[in-house]
Amino acid sequence: MLYLLWSLPAIVVIGLVASGKADVLRAALAGTLVALGVALLAAPGHFLWAEASTAILRGAWIGWIVVPYILGGLLFWQIASRPGGAAPEDEAAPAGAGARRRLLFTACFLVGPFAESATGFGVGIIGTMALVRGVGVQTRYLLAFSLLSQTMILWGAMGSGVIVGAAFAGADATALALHSSLFVAALHVVWLPLFWRLAARAGVSAGWREHASEAAWIATGLALAIGATAWLGPEIALLAAYGPLIVLRFLVDERPHRQRLEDATRRILPFAALIGGLVLSRSIRGLRELLMEAGRLAPFPGAPAWSPLFHAGTWLVAGGIATALARGHGADLPREMKAAWKTGRLAVLTIILFSMMAEVLSVSGIAAALARGLSAALGPSAVMMTPFLAGTFGAITNSGNAANGLFMASQVTLATAAGLNLPAVVALQHISGLTMSMFSPVRMAIVCSLAGAPGQERLAYRMMLPFAAAALMVLFGAAVLIAAAII
C-alpha cells in the first residue's frame, strides 16, 4: 500500500494527460502538489517543511537554468530565419529525380535536426516541411518526413534536456550526452532503412549508391556531433557540427552560381556568427574561464551553476537582438519576444514544475525507496522496464523531462543496488523518454496543422508506427544487455 502511495504522483500525471482532463502543464502542477503532499505525510526519510522548501527552490533553480535556451533559441530562430522579415517560403521544386531525393534527405536529416537543436519542441518540423513540400510528395508522406526532423532530439533545444537530466542523476551533462549518443547511433541504424523504404513508397526512390552516400553523411554527422559534444559540451555541439555540414552539402548538391552563393551567405551569416562566437567562448581557455566566472551563481551544491555571460541562452538572445537591429527590424523586437514567449511558455513552466517534483521525490527518499522495492522484486531485470516506462511518459508529455523527473533518481538507486552499469542505465532512461517524445500527440498535432491536414493525427501515427516500433526494439535490446551486464 505504501508503494502505491509513493507512486501516486506518477499515476496522477499520466492519468490526467492520458484521459485528456488536463494539459501537460496542469498535470505537472497536480503531480508536484501530490508529490509534496505524499512526501510530507509518508516520506521514508526525514522530510519536513524546511526540506520541502529547499527541494522546491532547488527544483525551480534547475528548471530556470534551461529557460534562456528555450526562449532565446526561439527568438533567435524567428529573427535569423527570416532575412526579409517575412515568413520563410517553401522550397521551389528541384529539377530531376536525383535532386528531389537529395533535397529530401537534407531536409530530414540535416536541416531539421539543426533547427531542432537551435530551438527544440518540434520547431525543426517547420524547416523540414518547407523543404519537403518542394519534393512534391503526398500529404501522408509529408507528415512522416517532417517528423524525421526530430531524430537528433538528444541535442534539441541546445541540449537543455541533457542538462536537466544530468542534474536529476547527479551526473556530468557532457558524459550523459556522450553515453546517450551511442543509443542515437544505434537508432539511426534501424531508422535509415525505414527512411529508404518510405521514400521509395513516396516515389522518391534511390539506388544503392545514393543509399551508401546517405549512410556516410549520417555517420559523418553523428561522428562530428559526438566529437563536438566531447569538445564543446552538449549545448552547441549539434549547431557546431551540422552548420558546416549543411554548408558543405549545399555546395556539393547545388554547385551554386555567384549570386545564389552571395544570397545564401547573407542568410547564414547570423548562424555562422553565433556558432563561431560560441565555439570560441568554449575553446579559448582564458576567455572561457573569464566568461564562466563573471557573475556566476551557484546557490545549490550539485545543481548547475548559472554564468550569464557564458550561458548559450544569453548568446541566443543577444544574437537575435543584434540580427534584428542589423537588418533594420528593431521595431519588430517586442512582437518577436511576445511570439517567443507564447511558443515557449508551456515548455518553460512545465520543465520548472517537473524539476520541482523531481527534487521533492529525491530529497524525501521516495525515489530511492521505490527503486529499492523494484530491485528487491525484480532484481537487475527491473531495468528492462525502463524503455516502456520512460517512453510512455515521453510520448504522453512530449518531453523527456517528466520521465526523468519521476524516474531518474530511482534509476540511479536501482543501478547502484543491482551493480549495473550506472552511466548506461542513466543514458537509457534519458534517451528512452526523449526518443518516444518524437511520437507524442503534441508533435502529431503540430505536423498535421502545418501540413494543412488538421485531425489527421491517426494517419501520422500509422506512418510513424514502424519508426516507433523500431526505436522500442533497440531500446529494449539495450536494456536486456544492461540487465545481463554485457554493457
Tab-separated table of C-alpha atoms in Angstrom:
chain	number	residue	atom	x	y	z
A	1	MET	CA	0.000	0.000	0.000
A	2	LEU	CA	2.866	2.357	0.823
A	3	TYR	CA	4.477	1.760	-2.579
A	4	LEU	CA	1.174	2.640	-4.261
A	5	LEU	CA	1.034	5.874	-2.272
A	6	TRP	CA	4.603	6.738	-3.276
A	7	SER	CA	3.701	6.066	-6.932
A	8	LEU	CA	0.729	8.429	-6.777
A	9	PRO	CA	2.486	11.454	-8.382
A	10	ALA	CA	3.318	9.419	-11.493
A	11	ILE	CA	-0.186	7.933	-11.589
A	12	VAL	CA	-1.763	11.389	-11.336
A	13	VAL	CA	0.365	12.835	-14.147
A	14	ILE	CA	-0.201	10.018	-16.609
A	15	GLY	CA	-3.878	9.716	-15.674
A	16	LEU	CA	-4.644	13.389	-16.237
A	17	VAL	CA	-2.772	13.637	-19.540
A	18	ALA	CA	-3.904	10.296	-20.973
A	19	SER	CA	-7.551	10.970	-20.096
A	20	GLY	CA	-7.486	14.418	-21.668
A	21	LYS	CA	-8.761	16.005	-18.458
A	22	ALA	CA	-5.731	18.294	-18.243
A	23	ASP	CA	-2.890	19.504	-20.422
A	24	VAL	CA	0.729	18.773	-19.553
A	25	LEU	CA	1.149	21.996	-17.559
A	26	ARG	CA	-1.843	21.344	-15.306
A	27	ALA	CA	-0.822	17.703	-14.944
A	28	ALA	CA	2.673	18.800	-13.908
A	29	LEU	CA	1.223	21.183	-11.319
A	30	ALA	CA	-1.076	18.477	-9.952
A	31	GLY	CA	1.755	15.941	-9.849
A	32	THR	CA	4.010	18.367	-7.995
A	33	LEU	CA	1.353	19.134	-5.382
A	34	VAL	CA	0.590	15.432	-4.920
A	35	ALA	CA	4.304	14.642	-4.604
A	36	LEU	CA	4.673	17.349	-1.964
A	37	GLY	CA	1.677	16.076	-0.007
A	38	VAL	CA	2.776	12.435	-0.157
A	39	ALA	CA	6.320	13.357	0.848
A	40	LEU	CA	5.183	15.390	3.850
A	41	LEU	CA	2.823	12.642	5.011
A	42	ALA	CA	4.668	9.424	4.199
A	43	ALA	CA	8.281	10.091	3.224
A	44	PRO	CA	10.620	7.204	4.115
A	45	GLY	CA	13.199	9.729	5.298
A	46	HIS	CA	13.226	12.967	7.289
A	47	PHE	CA	11.200	15.437	5.226
A	48	LEU	CA	9.515	18.429	6.836
A	49	TRP	CA	8.643	21.904	5.590
A	50	ALA	CA	12.274	23.063	5.704
A	51	GLU	CA	13.375	20.193	3.439
A	52	ALA	CA	10.321	20.737	1.239
A	53	SER	CA	11.161	24.413	0.753
A	54	THR	CA	14.745	23.590	-0.180
A	55	ALA	CA	13.615	20.916	-2.641
A	56	ILE	CA	11.117	23.261	-4.301
A	57	LEU	CA	13.654	26.078	-4.617
A	58	ARG	CA	16.358	23.740	-5.908
A	59	GLY	CA	13.953	22.319	-8.485
A	60	ALA	CA	12.948	25.800	-9.603
A	61	TRP	CA	16.617	26.690	-10.000
A	62	ILE	CA	17.336	23.606	-12.137
A	63	GLY	CA	14.344	24.443	-14.307
A	64	TRP	CA	15.358	28.099	-14.611
A	65	ILE	CA	18.781	27.173	-15.967
A	66	VAL	CA	17.257	25.936	-19.245
A	67	VAL	CA	14.757	28.793	-19.712
A	68	PRO	CA	17.202	31.017	-21.675
A	69	TYR	CA	17.942	28.117	-24.044
A	70	ILE	CA	14.271	27.752	-24.908
A	71	LEU	CA	13.177	31.379	-25.167
A	72	GLY	CA	16.500	32.579	-26.574
A	73	GLY	CA	16.550	29.816	-29.174
A	74	LEU	CA	13.025	30.615	-30.305
A	75	LEU	CA	13.742	34.345	-30.503
A	76	PHE	CA	16.959	33.886	-32.475
A	77	TRP	CA	15.438	31.372	-34.903
A	78	GLN	CA	12.376	33.547	-35.578
A	79	ILE	CA	14.546	36.524	-36.467
A	80	ALA	CA	17.516	34.863	-38.178
A	81	SER	CA	15.494	32.508	-40.387
A	82	ARG	CA	13.564	35.383	-41.991
A	83	PRO	CA	16.110	37.628	-43.729
A	84	GLY	CA	13.457	39.954	-45.116
A	85	GLY	CA	11.265	39.909	-42.046
A	86	ALA	CA	8.666	37.701	-43.720
A	87	ALA	CA	7.821	34.077	-43.100
A	88	PRO	CA	10.106	31.646	-44.931
A	89	GLU	CA	8.714	30.346	-48.198
A	90	ASP	CA	8.548	26.733	-49.259
A	91	GLU	CA	11.498	25.498	-51.285
A	92	ALA	CA	10.997	25.560	-55.051
A	93	ALA	CA	10.686	22.134	-56.642
A	94	PRO	CA	14.108	20.911	-57.819
A	95	ALA	CA	14.541	19.566	-61.329
A	96	GLY	CA	15.284	15.862	-61.672
A	97	ALA	CA	14.696	12.795	-59.527
A	98	GLY	CA	18.211	12.877	-58.087
A	99	ALA	CA	17.863	16.484	-56.951
A	100	ARG	CA	14.497	15.723	-55.332
A	101	ARG	CA	16.000	12.822	-53.412
A	102	ARG	CA	18.986	14.849	-52.213
A	103	LEU	CA	16.712	17.665	-51.045
A	104	LEU	CA	14.515	15.169	-49.177
A	105	PHE	CA	17.468	13.667	-47.319
A	106	THR	CA	18.964	17.066	-46.491
A	107	ALA	CA	15.639	18.320	-45.139
A	108	CYS	CA	15.007	15.279	-42.929
A	109	PHE	CA	18.445	14.507	-41.548
A	110	LEU	CA	20.438	17.757	-41.700
A	111	VAL	CA	18.316	20.928	-41.758
A	112	GLY	CA	15.578	19.583	-39.472
A	113	PRO	CA	17.911	18.415	-36.686
A	114	PHE	CA	19.878	21.677	-36.936
A	115	ALA	CA	16.704	23.731	-36.482
A	116	GLU	CA	15.535	21.490	-33.641
A	117	SER	CA	18.882	21.921	-31.896
A	118	ALA	CA	18.596	25.697	-32.019
A	119	THR	CA	15.007	25.813	-30.768
A	120	GLY	CA	13.532	22.470	-29.712
A	121	PHE	CA	9.910	21.496	-29.091
A	122	GLY	CA	9.125	20.440	-32.647
A	123	VAL	CA	10.165	23.689	-34.350
A	124	GLY	CA	12.510	21.681	-36.593
A	125	ILE	CA	9.363	20.318	-38.229
A	126	ILE	CA	8.706	23.747	-39.766
A	127	GLY	CA	12.020	23.998	-41.624
A	128	THR	CA	11.868	20.402	-42.786
A	129	MET	CA	8.300	20.696	-44.059
A	130	ALA	CA	9.090	23.859	-46.021
A	131	LEU	CA	11.804	21.942	-47.890
A	132	VAL	CA	9.913	18.667	-48.287
A	133	ARG	CA	6.947	20.453	-49.867
A	134	GLY	CA	9.247	21.204	-52.779
A	135	VAL	CA	9.799	17.482	-53.325
A	136	GLY	CA	6.116	17.075	-54.190
A	137	VAL	CA	5.005	14.103	-52.083
A	138	GLN	CA	1.524	13.159	-50.877
A	139	THR	CA	0.318	14.535	-47.550
A	140	ARG	CA	0.806	11.274	-45.668
A	141	TYR	CA	4.472	11.210	-46.641
A	142	LEU	CA	4.876	14.922	-45.938
A	143	LEU	CA	3.755	14.224	-42.362
A	144	ALA	CA	6.204	11.364	-41.876
A	145	PHE	CA	9.221	13.042	-43.463
A	146	SER	CA	8.658	16.227	-41.445
A	147	LEU	CA	8.644	14.239	-38.191
A	148	LEU	CA	12.050	12.769	-39.057
A	149	SER	CA	13.472	16.194	-38.231
A	150	GLN	CA	13.293	15.010	-34.607
A	151	THR	CA	15.767	12.121	-34.927
A	152	MET	CA	18.627	14.045	-33.247
A	153	ILE	CA	16.405	15.148	-30.380
A	154	LEU	CA	19.179	14.372	-27.877
A	155	TRP	CA	20.683	17.759	-28.782
A	156	GLY	CA	17.310	19.521	-29.118
A	157	ALA	CA	16.797	22.943	-27.544
A	158	MET	CA	20.535	23.446	-27.083
A	159	GLY	CA	20.835	20.186	-25.165
A	160	SER	CA	18.645	21.542	-22.364
A	161	GLY	CA	17.124	18.115	-21.698
A	162	VAL	CA	20.584	16.672	-21.120
A	163	ILE	CA	21.416	19.404	-18.629
A	164	VAL	CA	18.224	18.813	-16.643
A	165	GLY	CA	18.559	15.012	-16.815
A	166	ALA	CA	22.150	15.167	-15.625
A	167	ALA	CA	21.122	17.376	-12.707
A	168	PHE	CA	18.480	14.814	-11.665
A	169	ALA	CA	21.032	11.999	-11.914
A	170	GLY	CA	23.854	13.884	-10.223
A	171	ALA	CA	25.922	13.280	-13.355
A	172	ASP	CA	28.037	15.352	-15.718
A	173	ALA	CA	25.962	16.665	-18.638
A	174	THR	CA	28.675	16.043	-21.221
A	175	ALA	CA	29.172	12.462	-20.045
A	176	LEU	CA	25.418	11.819	-20.179
A	177	ALA	CA	25.211	13.225	-23.710
A	178	LEU	CA	28.140	11.093	-24.878
A	179	HIS	CA	26.689	7.891	-23.426
A	180	SER	CA	23.249	8.706	-24.841
A	181	SER	CA	24.719	9.418	-28.278
A	182	LEU	CA	25.621	5.741	-28.636
A	183	PHE	CA	21.912	4.922	-28.435
A	184	VAL	CA	21.211	7.614	-31.042
A	185	ALA	CA	23.698	5.955	-33.393
A	186	ALA	CA	22.019	2.571	-32.872
A	187	LEU	CA	18.605	4.102	-33.569
A	188	HIS	CA	19.811	5.517	-36.879
A	189	VAL	CA	20.952	2.051	-37.943
A	190	VAL	CA	17.307	0.923	-37.940
A	191	TRP	CA	15.700	4.237	-38.893
A	192	LEU	CA	17.698	4.837	-42.081
A	193	PRO	CA	16.457	1.664	-43.888
A	194	LEU	CA	12.922	2.629	-42.874
A	195	PHE	CA	13.506	6.051	-44.445
A	196	TRP	CA	14.697	4.371	-47.649
A	197	ARG	CA	11.555	2.238	-47.732
A	198	LEU	CA	9.311	5.213	-47.026
A	199	ALA	CA	10.995	7.329	-49.708
A	200	ALA	CA	10.567	4.559	-52.290
A	201	ARG	CA	6.855	4.300	-51.482
A	202	ALA	CA	6.572	8.084	-51.806
A	203	GLY	CA	8.047	7.964	-55.312
A	204	VAL	CA	11.446	9.387	-54.344
A	205	SER	CA	13.492	6.207	-54.604
A	206	ALA	CA	17.252	5.890	-54.961
A	207	GLY	CA	19.816	3.252	-55.828
A	208	TRP	CA	22.389	1.635	-53.608
A	209	ARG	CA	24.989	4.326	-54.355
A	210	GLU	CA	22.708	7.056	-53.036
A	211	HIS	CA	21.855	4.878	-50.034
A	212	ALA	CA	25.553	4.447	-49.290
A	213	SER	CA	26.095	8.192	-49.667
A	214	GLU	CA	23.260	8.963	-47.243
A	215	ALA	CA	24.607	6.477	-44.713
A	216	ALA	CA	28.018	8.139	-44.997
A	217	TRP	CA	26.541	11.606	-44.436
A	218	ILE	CA	24.682	10.424	-41.335
A	219	ALA	CA	27.748	8.620	-39.980
A	220	THR	CA	29.819	11.752	-40.551
A	221	GLY	CA	27.203	13.931	-38.875
A	222	LEU	CA	26.989	11.649	-35.845
A	223	ALA	CA	30.772	11.476	-35.550
A	224	LEU	CA	31.041	15.265	-35.732
A	225	ALA	CA	28.211	15.741	-33.214
A	226	ILE	CA	29.763	13.297	-30.759
A	227	GLY	CA	33.197	14.859	-31.192
A	228	ALA	CA	31.777	18.354	-30.738
A	229	THR	CA	29.945	17.192	-27.606
A	230	ALA	CA	33.192	15.930	-26.108
A	231	TRP	CA	35.000	19.157	-27.066
A	232	LEU	CA	32.367	21.855	-26.543
A	233	GLY	CA	29.669	20.223	-24.401
A	234	PRO	CA	26.091	19.325	-25.363
A	235	GLU	CA	24.755	22.889	-25.646
A	236	ILE	CA	26.215	23.885	-29.001
A	237	ALA	CA	27.548	20.547	-30.231
A	238	LEU	CA	24.990	19.910	-32.968
A	239	LEU	CA	24.996	23.514	-34.165
A	240	ALA	CA	28.785	23.471	-34.419
A	241	ALA	CA	28.812	20.083	-36.162
A	242	TYR	CA	25.846	20.408	-38.502
A	243	GLY	CA	26.276	24.060	-39.503
A	244	PRO	CA	29.412	23.407	-41.599
A	245	LEU	CA	27.979	20.059	-42.734
A	246	ILE	CA	24.860	21.731	-44.165
A	247	VAL	CA	27.007	24.311	-45.956
A	248	LEU	CA	29.137	21.527	-47.454
A	249	ARG	CA	26.034	19.604	-48.529
A	250	PHE	CA	24.656	22.762	-50.181
A	251	LEU	CA	27.870	23.321	-52.126
A	252	VAL	CA	28.095	19.679	-53.225
A	253	ASP	CA	24.437	19.357	-54.224
A	254	GLU	CA	23.701	22.785	-55.665
A	255	ARG	CA	27.040	23.975	-57.075
A	256	PRO	CA	25.575	27.487	-56.779
A	257	HIS	CA	26.395	30.383	-59.077
A	258	ARG	CA	27.848	33.561	-57.621
A	259	GLN	CA	24.565	35.388	-56.975
A	260	ARG	CA	22.950	32.439	-55.225
A	261	LEU	CA	26.094	31.901	-53.165
A	262	GLU	CA	26.006	35.540	-52.041
A	263	ASP	CA	22.315	35.247	-51.131
A	264	ALA	CA	22.967	32.059	-49.168
A	265	THR	CA	25.884	33.693	-47.360
A	266	ARG	CA	23.679	36.563	-46.213
A	267	ARG	CA	21.073	34.102	-44.940
A	268	ILE	CA	23.509	32.033	-42.898
A	269	LEU	CA	25.629	34.922	-41.587
A	270	PRO	CA	23.753	35.241	-38.237
A	271	PHE	CA	24.050	31.492	-37.651
A	272	ALA	CA	27.742	31.468	-38.566
A	273	ALA	CA	28.484	34.436	-36.296
A	274	LEU	CA	26.605	32.895	-33.366
A	275	ILE	CA	28.162	29.448	-33.737
A	276	GLY	CA	31.629	30.924	-34.242
A	277	GLY	CA	31.321	33.051	-31.114
A	278	LEU	CA	30.056	30.140	-29.025
A	279	VAL	CA	32.851	27.869	-30.225
A	280	LEU	CA	35.491	30.489	-29.397
A	281	SER	CA	33.973	31.095	-25.962
A	282	ARG	CA	34.356	27.409	-25.154
A	283	SER	CA	37.688	26.634	-26.800
A	284	ILE	CA	39.871	29.588	-25.712
A	285	ARG	CA	40.778	28.722	-22.144
A	286	GLY	CA	41.290	32.227	-20.774
A	287	LEU	CA	38.117	33.548	-22.365
A	288	ARG	CA	36.163	30.519	-21.194
A	289	GLU	CA	37.255	30.987	-17.575
A	290	LEU	CA	36.539	34.727	-17.683
A	291	LEU	CA	33.010	34.234	-19.014
A	292	MET	CA	32.272	31.374	-16.619
A	293	GLU	CA	33.302	33.297	-13.515
A	294	ALA	CA	31.718	36.660	-14.360
A	295	GLY	CA	28.517	36.924	-12.333
A	296	ARG	CA	28.454	33.178	-11.636
A	297	LEU	CA	25.646	31.998	-9.338
A	298	ALA	CA	25.589	28.540	-7.736
A	299	PRO	CA	23.127	28.615	-4.816
A	300	PHE	CA	22.667	24.839	-4.567
A	301	PRO	CA	25.528	22.306	-4.266
A	302	GLY	CA	25.431	19.732	-7.055
A	303	ALA	CA	22.993	21.754	-9.164
A	304	PRO	CA	24.026	23.528	-12.386
A	305	ALA	CA	25.532	26.975	-11.944
A	306	TRP	CA	24.404	29.995	-13.938
A	307	SER	CA	27.081	32.080	-15.617
A	308	PRO	CA	25.160	34.779	-17.532
A	309	LEU	CA	27.973	35.667	-19.944
A	310	PHE	CA	28.843	32.022	-20.677
A	311	HIS	CA	25.298	30.661	-20.902
A	312	ALA	CA	24.410	29.876	-24.523
A	313	GLY	CA	20.897	31.174	-23.919
A	314	THR	CA	22.293	34.655	-23.297
A	315	TRP	CA	24.156	34.459	-26.593
A	316	LEU	CA	20.971	33.417	-28.386
A	317	VAL	CA	19.039	36.381	-27.012
A	318	ALA	CA	21.882	38.782	-27.831
A	319	GLY	CA	22.252	37.229	-31.291
A	320	GLY	CA	18.560	37.633	-32.016
A	321	ILE	CA	18.541	41.278	-30.919
A	322	ALA	CA	21.732	42.061	-32.866
A	323	THR	CA	20.373	40.405	-36.017
A	324	ALA	CA	17.117	42.346	-35.828
A	325	LEU	CA	18.961	45.643	-35.354
A	326	ALA	CA	21.453	44.902	-38.138
A	327	ARG	CA	18.606	44.184	-40.561
A	328	GLY	CA	16.696	47.291	-39.569
A	329	HIS	CA	13.925	45.378	-37.822
A	330	GLY	CA	14.453	46.691	-34.303
A	331	ALA	CA	10.834	47.830	-34.109
A	332	ASP	CA	9.754	44.198	-34.504
A	333	LEU	CA	11.611	43.029	-31.389
A	334	PRO	CA	8.702	43.402	-28.913
A	335	ARG	CA	6.457	41.383	-31.228
A	336	GLU	CA	9.132	38.723	-31.727
A	337	MET	CA	9.712	38.456	-27.973
A	338	LYS	CA	5.988	38.024	-27.346
A	339	ALA	CA	5.864	35.328	-30.026
A	340	ALA	CA	8.819	33.500	-28.461
A	341	TRP	CA	7.154	33.590	-25.040
A	342	LYS	CA	3.830	32.427	-26.483
A	343	THR	CA	5.524	29.461	-28.165
A	344	GLY	CA	7.836	28.528	-25.320
A	345	ARG	CA	5.910	29.340	-22.145
A	346	LEU	CA	4.274	25.912	-21.844
A	347	ALA	CA	7.650	24.187	-22.077
A	348	VAL	CA	9.270	26.629	-19.643
A	349	LEU	CA	6.631	26.315	-16.937
A	350	THR	CA	6.331	22.551	-17.378
A	351	ILE	CA	10.070	21.985	-17.030
A	352	ILE	CA	10.182	24.073	-13.841
A	353	LEU	CA	7.264	22.141	-12.306
A	354	PHE	CA	8.661	18.724	-13.213
A	355	SER	CA	12.038	19.804	-11.801
A	356	MET	CA	10.349	20.725	-8.517
A	357	MET	CA	8.559	17.377	-8.413
A	358	ALA	CA	11.786	15.511	-9.127
A	359	GLU	CA	13.584	17.228	-6.264
A	360	VAL	CA	10.733	16.517	-3.835
A	361	LEU	CA	10.751	12.813	-4.745
A	362	SER	CA	14.541	12.650	-4.494
A	363	VAL	CA	15.108	14.642	-1.288
A	364	SER	CA	12.254	12.898	0.529
A	365	GLY	CA	13.722	9.477	-0.254
A	366	ILE	CA	10.630	8.321	-2.151
A	367	ALA	CA	12.510	7.789	-5.421
A	368	ALA	CA	15.177	5.694	-3.706
A	369	ALA	CA	12.589	3.667	-1.778
A	370	LEU	CA	10.657	2.872	-4.950
A	371	ALA	CA	13.865	1.779	-6.655
A	372	ARG	CA	14.843	-0.480	-3.755
A	373	GLY	CA	11.399	-2.080	-3.806
A	374	LEU	CA	11.574	-2.642	-7.550
A	375	SER	CA	15.081	-4.055	-7.256
A	376	ALA	CA	14.018	-6.427	-4.479
A	377	ALA	CA	11.094	-7.679	-6.565
A	378	LEU	CA	12.747	-7.977	-9.980
A	379	GLY	CA	16.488	-7.736	-9.413
A	380	PRO	CA	18.606	-6.478	-12.336
A	381	SER	CA	15.714	-7.286	-14.698
A	382	ALA	CA	13.904	-4.199	-13.397
A	383	VAL	CA	15.956	-2.086	-15.792
A	384	MET	CA	14.168	-3.770	-18.703
A	385	MET	CA	11.051	-1.778	-17.817
A	386	THR	CA	12.873	1.499	-18.480
A	387	PRO	CA	12.150	1.883	-22.218
A	388	PHE	CA	8.445	1.333	-21.641
A	389	LEU	CA	8.029	3.478	-18.505
A	390	ALA	CA	10.200	6.377	-19.645
A	391	GLY	CA	8.991	6.015	-23.223
A	392	THR	CA	5.339	6.169	-22.191
A	393	PHE	CA	5.853	9.366	-20.209
A	394	GLY	CA	7.940	10.839	-23.034
A	395	ALA	CA	5.232	10.118	-25.591
A	396	ILE	CA	2.400	11.415	-23.420
A	397	THR	CA	4.088	14.582	-22.140
A	398	ASN	CA	6.034	15.477	-25.334
A	399	SER	CA	9.293	15.673	-23.385
A	400	GLY	CA	11.862	13.580	-21.587
A	401	ASN	CA	11.766	15.899	-18.577
A	402	ALA	CA	8.684	14.332	-16.994
A	403	ALA	CA	10.123	10.828	-17.244
A	404	ASN	CA	13.465	11.983	-15.865
A	405	GLY	CA	11.808	13.938	-13.086
A	406	LEU	CA	9.769	10.939	-11.980
A	407	PHE	CA	12.234	8.104	-12.502
A	408	MET	CA	15.853	9.295	-12.856
A	409	ALA	CA	16.674	9.279	-9.132
A	410	SER	CA	15.093	5.829	-8.828
A	411	GLN	CA	17.164	4.571	-11.754
A	412	VAL	CA	20.371	5.732	-10.080
A	413	THR	CA	19.446	3.876	-6.887
A	414	LEU	CA	18.358	0.801	-8.849
A	415	ALA	CA	21.555	0.627	-10.880
A	416	THR	CA	23.717	1.067	-7.791
A	417	ALA	CA	21.842	-1.577	-5.782
A	418	ALA	CA	21.895	-4.102	-8.632
A	419	GLY	CA	25.527	-3.476	-9.549
A	420	LEU	CA	24.640	-2.412	-13.089
A	421	ASN	CA	26.498	-0.007	-15.370
A	422	LEU	CA	25.306	3.285	-13.874
A	423	PRO	CA	26.149	5.570	-16.854
A	424	ALA	CA	24.417	3.128	-19.210
A	425	VAL	CA	21.261	2.976	-17.069
A	426	VAL	CA	21.099	6.767	-16.749
A	427	ALA	CA	21.610	7.183	-20.505
A	428	LEU	CA	18.936	4.567	-21.253
A	429	GLN	CA	16.458	6.361	-19.000
A	430	HIS	CA	17.240	9.695	-20.628
A	431	ILE	CA	17.164	8.587	-24.266
A	432	SER	CA	14.025	6.457	-23.834
A	433	GLY	CA	11.915	9.417	-22.745
A	434	LEU	CA	13.413	11.730	-25.352
A	435	THR	CA	13.109	9.305	-28.252
A	436	MET	CA	9.495	8.379	-27.655
A	437	SER	CA	8.563	12.057	-27.265
A	438	MET	CA	9.042	12.170	-31.051
A	439	PHE	CA	5.741	10.324	-31.294
A	440	SER	CA	3.772	12.463	-28.842
A	441	PRO	CA	0.250	13.712	-29.629
A	442	VAL	CA	1.582	17.274	-29.448
A	443	ARG	CA	4.072	16.713	-32.252
A	444	MET	CA	1.475	14.853	-34.309
A	445	ALA	CA	-0.912	17.787	-33.919
A	446	ILE	CA	1.836	20.256	-34.881
A	447	VAL	CA	2.799	18.422	-38.056
A	448	CYS	CA	-0.830	17.907	-39.136
A	449	SER	CA	-1.652	21.567	-38.562
A	450	LEU	CA	1.380	22.765	-40.524
A	451	ALA	CA	0.607	20.361	-43.370
A	452	GLY	CA	-2.945	21.659	-43.667
A	453	ALA	CA	-4.337	18.324	-42.505
A	454	PRO	CA	-5.897	19.012	-39.091
A	455	GLY	CA	-7.495	15.993	-37.486
A	456	GLN	CA	-5.270	13.555	-39.398
A	457	GLU	CA	-3.185	12.561	-36.369
A	458	ARG	CA	-4.129	8.888	-36.780
A	459	LEU	CA	-2.701	8.949	-40.293
A	460	ALA	CA	0.529	10.440	-38.948
A	461	TYR	CA	0.696	7.728	-36.279
A	462	ARG	CA	0.210	4.993	-38.885
A	463	MET	CA	3.035	6.406	-40.976
A	464	MET	CA	5.388	6.653	-37.983
A	465	LEU	CA	4.480	3.338	-36.333
A	466	PRO	CA	7.431	1.426	-37.898
A	467	PHE	CA	9.856	4.059	-36.593
A	468	ALA	CA	8.360	3.934	-33.079
A	469	ALA	CA	8.387	0.121	-33.021
A	470	ALA	CA	11.989	0.025	-34.224
A	471	ALA	CA	13.002	2.523	-31.531
A	472	LEU	CA	11.396	0.458	-28.773
A	473	MET	CA	13.089	-2.666	-30.129
A	474	VAL	CA	16.524	-1.020	-29.982
A	475	LEU	CA	15.954	0.451	-26.518
A	476	PHE	CA	14.585	-2.793	-25.093
A	477	GLY	CA	17.516	-4.686	-26.599
A	478	ALA	CA	19.885	-2.272	-24.881
A	479	ALA	CA	18.016	-2.761	-21.594
A	480	VAL	CA	18.422	-6.533	-21.882
A	481	LEU	CA	22.161	-6.149	-22.474
A	482	ILE	CA	22.464	-3.827	-19.463
A	483	ALA	CA	20.494	-6.221	-17.238
A	484	ALA	CA	22.770	-9.067	-18.344
A	485	ALA	CA	25.840	-6.923	-17.513
A	486	ILE	CA	27.028	-7.185	-21.127
A	487	ILE	CA	27.188	-3.410	-21.424
